[in-house]
């Protein structure tokens, strides 16, 4: 994967947030300037709030904690699967200063926004083994040098493909370019068993997943959404090549008609039920697909790009502590437990969730179970972060709106990129 630093978004939130920032004392054990002055007091029941657990691996983990801590039980509050809907509900909870949510499973792109608004507490770094974790993953949990969350799982986009069909069509290696992928599809579709199948789908519904897929397409064509200083730079020929790949794929049927309604779970279902030859999704699909009709008939490869392997967006979830919660001493212990090496290894074994710990990617037994782990580690290390800005909500909604307008044919890709550039300049003040 050919991400370079010049391509990386380095949009560290230095924007108009002065008024929102705490005069934070930044002591390692403290959360000075925050609601609940950094002492993490109180023991008793708490809640863990996350998107719907499609893997079924969370409740067993909570059960283990609850058995060990009968007076400090954790109740699982499940939000919708759609990342934007999760963000909305978490913000609503924070704006009403409700104590209903204790530990939040925060998407890596929300850290700056939640920290700047003081919706989450600054955390004591020394309590967590951050030095054992992949560096870019730890970075996602920081805001202005302070730690505001603890990495629980990372995420990198991968290309799932049907090994059985490629082999039958005489293709020995998965494609590394978009053109290669289309050529492979043309061959596979000649097979009688591929009748009615579509070539490719990712996440193209108008939500956070579209921001991810759009950014990956732009980056994989050599473009950027923002430059290394965080300045929007998306109205370029390279970015257009990326967006054109998606737009043309919708037009020429590479992506099925209903592909622009897909969230992660829709794509997974389509791939598992034999409707797709190639599919872009996160690692969690690997384990679930192994329990479906395509068991033993798929593998994963790095995402393809314009002239060679593409680059993934950096995804994942971190544990954050709601500033308005009670029983913070319990919460901190629970966050330590949930994110420890042993438990993230269990999430990997049971649900193929990408762990934050570097060593697990080289573990012999785990690599035997998931042969793609070394490739995934590289992909995460080189993945392109989405903008780290306090106004992430505005930025992502501009991306979603313009990318969707192009995909649905309401605008040309040139117009959509021009409008996106303007909208991003406005929302970032750059
Ligand atoms: C996954 C990723 C997350 C991303 C989301 C988009 O959950 O881990 O970072 O924002 O997908 O749908």
XYZ file of C-alpha atoms and ligand atoms in Angstrom:
442
model
C 0.000 0.000 0.000
C 1.508 3.226 -1.082
C 0.426 5.796 1.387
C 3.103 8.389 1.938
C 3.339 11.074 4.521
C 2.568 13.674 1.879
C -0.742 11.993 1.442
C -1.574 11.811 5.077
C -4.215 14.007 6.551
C -2.480 15.950 9.278
C -5.440 17.983 10.198
C -4.710 18.337 13.816
C -7.463 20.444 15.272
C -5.985 23.867 15.731
C -9.137 25.475 14.557
C -11.521 27.876 16.155
C -11.834 26.026 19.390
C -10.157 28.392 21.773
C -13.330 28.979 23.695
C -13.974 25.297 24.027
C -10.592 24.283 25.287
C -9.918 23.628 28.894
C -7.105 25.348 30.636
C -6.010 21.822 31.212
C -3.419 21.178 33.873
C -2.421 18.055 31.981
C -1.060 16.221 34.974
C -0.839 12.582 34.057
C -3.078 11.393 36.820
C -5.517 14.211 36.472
C -8.223 15.655 34.345
C -7.797 19.165 35.584
C -10.264 21.592 34.116
C -12.667 18.796 33.344
C -16.009 18.091 34.943
C -15.255 15.654 37.759
C -11.763 16.843 38.660
C -9.674 13.911 37.641
C -9.910 11.747 40.678
C -11.990 9.015 39.051
C -13.995 8.282 42.151
C -16.967 6.097 42.835
C -17.617 2.408 42.505
C -20.791 0.701 41.416
C -22.784 -0.192 38.308
C -21.822 1.362 34.983
C -22.848 1.127 31.338
C -20.906 0.371 28.178
C -22.275 2.109 25.104
C -21.444 0.961 21.587
C -22.941 0.325 18.177
C -24.951 -2.880 17.829
C -22.663 -5.846 18.354
C -22.986 -7.794 15.122
C -20.184 -10.159 16.185
C -21.799 -11.418 19.407
C -18.449 -11.141 21.200
C -19.109 -8.218 23.541
C -21.672 -9.627 25.982
C -19.507 -12.694 26.832
C -16.695 -10.280 27.712
C -19.026 -8.224 29.890
C -20.267 -11.418 31.529
C -16.694 -12.260 32.494
C -16.258 -8.813 34.054
C -19.613 -9.014 35.820
C -18.750 -12.363 37.337
C -15.559 -10.926 38.782
C -17.222 -7.684 39.908
C -20.751 -8.462 41.124
C -21.097 -5.046 42.771
C -19.762 -3.129 39.764
C -21.725 -4.668 36.948
C -21.614 -3.319 33.416
C -24.799 -3.089 31.372
C -24.456 -3.062 27.594
C -26.348 -0.276 25.816
C -26.412 -0.991 22.089
C -26.866 1.860 19.635
C -27.642 1.543 15.907
C -24.991 0.060 13.562
C -24.772 3.323 11.585
C -21.781 5.326 12.887
C -23.528 8.690 12.398
C -26.518 7.591 14.441
C -24.174 6.469 17.243
C -22.466 9.852 17.244
C -25.820 11.649 17.378
C -27.005 9.667 20.384
C -23.735 10.085 22.247
C -23.794 13.833 21.633
C -27.401 14.052 22.762
C -26.492 12.244 25.972
C -23.588 14.644 26.549
C -25.585 17.772 25.791
C -28.156 16.862 28.422
C -25.307 15.996 30.820
C -26.944 12.659 31.405
C -25.178 10.012 33.480
C -26.859 7.188 31.537
C -23.717 6.468 29.507
C -20.461 5.649 31.300
C -17.909 4.122 28.937
C -18.306 5.084 25.284
C -17.016 3.071 22.356
C -15.892 6.112 20.421
C -15.136 5.962 16.709
C -11.521 7.048 16.181
C -12.679 10.116 14.270
C -14.660 11.621 17.126
C -11.893 12.054 19.733
C -11.128 15.726 19.000
C -14.756 16.778 18.947
C -15.657 14.996 22.188
C -12.486 16.106 23.993
C -12.755 19.762 22.933
C -16.347 19.937 24.158
C -15.352 18.287 27.448
C -17.826 15.485 26.889
C -15.142 12.958 27.807
C -12.504 12.958 30.541
C -8.812 13.229 30.040
C -7.295 9.899 31.089
C -4.217 8.975 33.099
C -1.802 7.646 30.464
C 0.325 5.625 32.829
C -2.530 3.294 33.637
C -2.582 1.849 30.112
C 0.147 -0.071 28.239
C 0.145 2.336 25.301
C 3.774 1.607 24.434
C 2.754 -1.893 23.347
C 0.163 -0.580 20.921
C 0.527 0.446 17.277
C 1.508 4.118 17.240
C -1.030 5.461 14.722
C -3.741 3.714 16.721
C -2.678 5.441 19.960
C -2.597 8.768 18.105
C -6.311 8.435 17.373
C -6.987 8.482 21.118
C -5.162 11.764 21.699
C -6.210 15.354 21.530
C -3.651 18.132 21.947
C -1.179 15.685 23.501
C -3.626 14.481 26.112
C -5.035 10.967 26.191
C -8.829 10.999 25.990
C -9.545 7.387 25.130
C -7.972 3.936 25.184
C -7.633 1.955 21.954
C -9.833 -1.135 22.012
C -9.877 -2.194 18.361
C -8.381 -0.840 15.191
C -9.745 -1.192 11.669
C -8.323 -1.251 8.175
C -10.225 -1.722 4.929
C -9.535 -4.969 3.066
C -10.568 -6.434 -0.275
C -12.566 -9.609 0.233
C -12.739 -11.846 -2.809
C -14.122 -15.211 -3.860
C -11.145 -17.566 -4.131
C -13.241 -20.356 -5.669
C -14.494 -18.217 -8.537
C -11.180 -16.522 -9.281
C -9.498 -19.914 -9.402
C -12.145 -21.332 -11.732
C -11.687 -18.340 -14.023
C -7.945 -19.042 -14.148
C -6.920 -16.062 -12.002
C -4.120 -16.922 -9.602
C -3.665 -13.655 -7.681
C -6.152 -11.064 -6.439
C -6.046 -7.748 -8.337
C -3.929 -4.816 -7.169
C -5.555 -2.175 -9.380
C -9.140 -1.127 -10.108
C -8.708 -1.959 -13.775
C -7.379 -5.382 -12.792
C -10.401 -5.949 -10.583
C -12.805 -5.061 -13.398
C -10.914 -7.335 -15.800
C -11.103 -10.183 -13.282
C -14.829 -9.638 -12.905
C -15.318 -9.849 -16.653
C -13.630 -13.272 -16.617
C -15.460 -14.551 -13.545
C -18.829 -13.434 -14.868
C -18.437 -15.805 -17.812
C -18.673 -18.726 -15.388
C -22.152 -20.219 -15.111
C -21.935 -20.148 -11.294
C -21.365 -16.373 -11.390
C -24.626 -15.647 -13.170
C -26.340 -12.582 -11.679
C -23.360 -11.650 -9.498
C -22.058 -8.096 -9.271
C -18.398 -7.209 -9.307
C -17.839 -4.983 -6.296
C -19.362 -3.060 -3.402
C -18.163 -1.127 -0.404
C -20.115 1.287 1.816
C -21.760 3.941 -0.338
C -24.839 4.972 1.618
C -24.761 8.605 2.768
C -23.096 8.142 6.186
C -19.625 7.805 7.726
C -18.881 4.719 5.662
C -19.116 6.840 2.507
C -16.552 9.278 3.911
C -14.275 6.273 4.430
C -14.817 4.822 0.946
C -14.588 8.174 -0.815
C -11.342 9.028 1.019
C -9.877 5.636 0.177
C -10.698 6.117 -3.515
C -9.128 9.588 -3.551
C -6.021 8.451 -1.643
C -5.681 5.322 -3.772
C -5.550 7.484 -6.898
C -2.750 9.633 -5.457
C -4.964 12.467 -4.229
C -5.724 13.854 -0.800
C -8.814 15.269 0.843
C -6.649 17.607 2.904
C -2.931 18.230 2.617
C -0.363 17.588 5.308
C -1.179 20.881 6.998
C -4.844 20.066 7.116
C -5.749 22.352 4.227
C -8.508 21.036 1.974
C -7.052 20.060 -1.410
C -9.654 17.847 -2.971
C -10.435 19.722 -6.190
C -7.578 18.065 -8.106
C -7.118 15.784 -11.090
C -5.915 12.942 -8.846
C -8.931 13.165 -6.547
C -11.170 13.201 -9.618
C -9.651 9.950 -10.822
C -10.535 8.402 -7.471
C -14.115 9.665 -7.450
C -14.513 8.768 -11.124
C -13.636 5.171 -10.326
C -16.626 5.036 -7.976
C -18.978 7.029 -10.211
C -18.092 5.031 -13.346
C -18.439 1.797 -11.397
C -21.994 2.713 -10.465
C -22.765 3.707 -14.061
C -21.270 0.621 -15.702
C -22.772 -1.807 -13.204
C -19.483 -2.836 -11.534
C -21.204 -1.716 -8.337
C -24.770 -3.070 -8.192
C -27.651 -0.592 -8.378
C -28.556 -0.990 -4.725
C -24.841 -0.696 -3.788
C -25.338 2.991 -3.026
C -27.682 2.008 -0.207
C -25.141 -0.276 1.508
C -23.788 0.126 5.002
C -21.249 -2.432 6.297
C -23.847 -5.032 7.153
C -25.685 -4.818 3.803
C -22.435 -5.375 1.942
C -21.493 -8.273 4.171
C -24.875 -9.933 3.572
C -24.539 -9.426 -0.186
C -21.030 -10.928 -0.198
C -22.021 -13.848 2.013
C -25.072 -14.655 -0.040
C -23.021 -14.880 -3.223
C -24.048 -11.601 -4.829
C -20.557 -10.066 -4.972
C -17.216 -11.220 -6.369
C -15.216 -8.507 -4.561
C -16.146 -6.578 -1.449
C -14.495 -3.802 0.563
C -15.094 -4.199 4.260
C -13.418 -4.286 7.702
C -11.779 -7.292 9.375
C -14.878 -8.211 11.436
C -16.418 -9.711 8.282
C -13.693 -12.356 8.045
C -14.932 -14.304 11.029
C -18.661 -13.951 10.281
C -18.252 -14.966 6.625
C -16.587 -18.134 7.917
C -19.914 -19.094 9.441
C -21.845 -18.426 6.226
C -22.488 -20.189 2.914
C -19.187 -18.955 1.475
C -17.123 -20.618 4.207
C -13.754 -21.655 2.752
C -14.430 -19.752 -0.485
C -12.983 -16.323 0.254
C -9.782 -14.573 1.213
C -8.624 -10.991 1.708
C -6.057 -8.787 0.008
C -4.960 -5.150 0.287
C -7.358 -2.670 -1.314
C -6.637 -2.068 -5.004
C -5.824 1.398 -6.348
C -5.329 3.292 -9.594
C -1.820 2.103 -10.530
C -1.092 -0.360 -7.750
C -2.277 -1.258 -4.260
C -4.442 1.451 -2.713
C -4.556 2.786 0.816
C -7.061 2.270 3.559
C -8.666 4.810 5.851
C -7.777 4.280 9.485
C -10.789 3.043 11.408
C -11.385 1.653 14.846
C -12.899 2.281 18.230
C -11.506 3.612 21.476
C -12.951 3.554 24.962
C -13.736 6.970 26.398
C -15.188 7.974 29.747
C -18.230 10.235 29.710
C -17.553 13.353 31.785
C -21.073 13.133 33.183
C -20.868 9.541 34.391
C -20.920 8.178 37.919
C -18.636 5.455 39.306
C -15.561 6.529 37.424
C -13.183 4.381 39.478
C -15.073 1.318 38.287
C -15.168 2.698 34.757
C -11.404 3.128 34.608
C -10.815 -0.441 35.809
C -13.317 -1.724 33.272
C -11.629 0.203 30.448
C -8.315 -1.359 31.465
C -9.867 -4.804 31.496
C -11.695 -4.468 28.187
C -8.637 -3.137 26.358
C -5.992 -5.437 27.840
C -3.921 -7.642 25.567
C -5.631 -10.852 26.582
C -9.131 -9.547 25.964
C -8.315 -7.904 22.651
C -6.723 -11.230 21.634
C -10.049 -12.874 22.490
C -11.889 -10.331 20.350
C -9.489 -11.190 17.548
C -9.892 -14.965 17.949
C -13.669 -14.898 18.294
C -14.640 -11.996 16.055
C -11.574 -11.115 13.935
C -11.446 -7.595 15.379
C -8.109 -5.881 14.695
C -6.286 -5.532 18.030
C -4.363 -2.411 19.062
C -1.384 -4.473 20.321
C 1.500 -4.818 17.838
C 2.679 -8.244 19.024
C -0.628 -9.994 18.312
C -0.147 -9.445 14.570
C 2.975 -11.616 14.644
C 1.648 -14.310 16.984
C 2.122 -17.666 15.277
C -1.145 -19.276 16.298
C -3.138 -16.165 15.464
C -1.477 -15.803 12.068
C -2.364 -19.415 11.393
C -6.008 -18.622 12.144
C -5.913 -15.306 10.270
C -3.185 -15.467 7.607
C -3.786 -11.853 6.592
C -2.664 -10.404 9.956
C 0.805 -9.234 8.831
C -0.757 -7.497 5.802
C -3.418 -5.911 7.998
C -0.747 -4.612 10.384
C 1.061 -2.912 7.498
C -2.232 -1.566 6.229
C -3.071 -0.060 9.627
C 0.422 1.386 10.019
C 0.127 3.104 6.649
C -3.575 3.884 6.763
C -4.671 7.444 6.144
C -6.430 9.019 9.121
C -9.549 11.028 8.446
C -9.299 14.720 9.427
C -8.610 15.185 13.141
C -10.787 18.189 13.685
C -13.150 19.423 16.304
C -15.742 20.154 13.585
C -15.587 16.589 12.317
C -19.382 16.477 12.033
C -19.390 19.317 9.486
C -16.458 17.904 7.561
C -17.896 14.418 7.218
C -21.351 15.654 6.301
C -19.869 17.796 3.495
C -17.941 14.792 2.182
C -21.013 12.583 2.379
C -23.234 15.093 0.641
C -20.914 15.756 -2.295
C -19.714 12.177 -2.767
C -23.297 10.954 -2.722
C -24.384 13.623 -5.199
C -21.736 12.338 -7.608
C -22.552 8.660 -7.046
C -26.261 9.174 -7.506
C -25.698 11.197 -10.686
C -27.079 14.442 -9.273
C -23.733 16.195 -9.954
C -20.703 15.526 -12.123
C -17.654 14.466 -10.157
C -15.877 17.687 -11.183
C -18.719 19.783 -9.742
C -18.956 17.680 -6.591
C -15.227 18.087 -5.899
C -15.377 21.815 -6.530
C -18.300 22.169 -4.130
C -16.641 19.909 -1.589
C -13.465 21.966 -1.655
C -15.517 25.096 -0.920
C -17.511 23.451 1.848
C -14.366 22.092 3.499
C -12.651 25.458 3.313
C -15.656 26.969 5.030
C -15.960 24.405 7.789
C -12.244 24.383 8.574
C -11.620 28.080 8.088
C -8.629 27.197 5.859
C -15.974 1.102 11.228
C -14.679 1.827 11.581
C -14.938 3.265 11.884
C -15.695 3.908 10.745
C -16.979 3.163 10.458
C -17.677 3.721 9.221
O -16.764 0.957 12.353
O -14.029 1.203 12.657
O -13.752 3.957 12.141
O -15.945 5.252 10.979
O -16.702 1.800 10.232
O -18.860 3.096 8.981
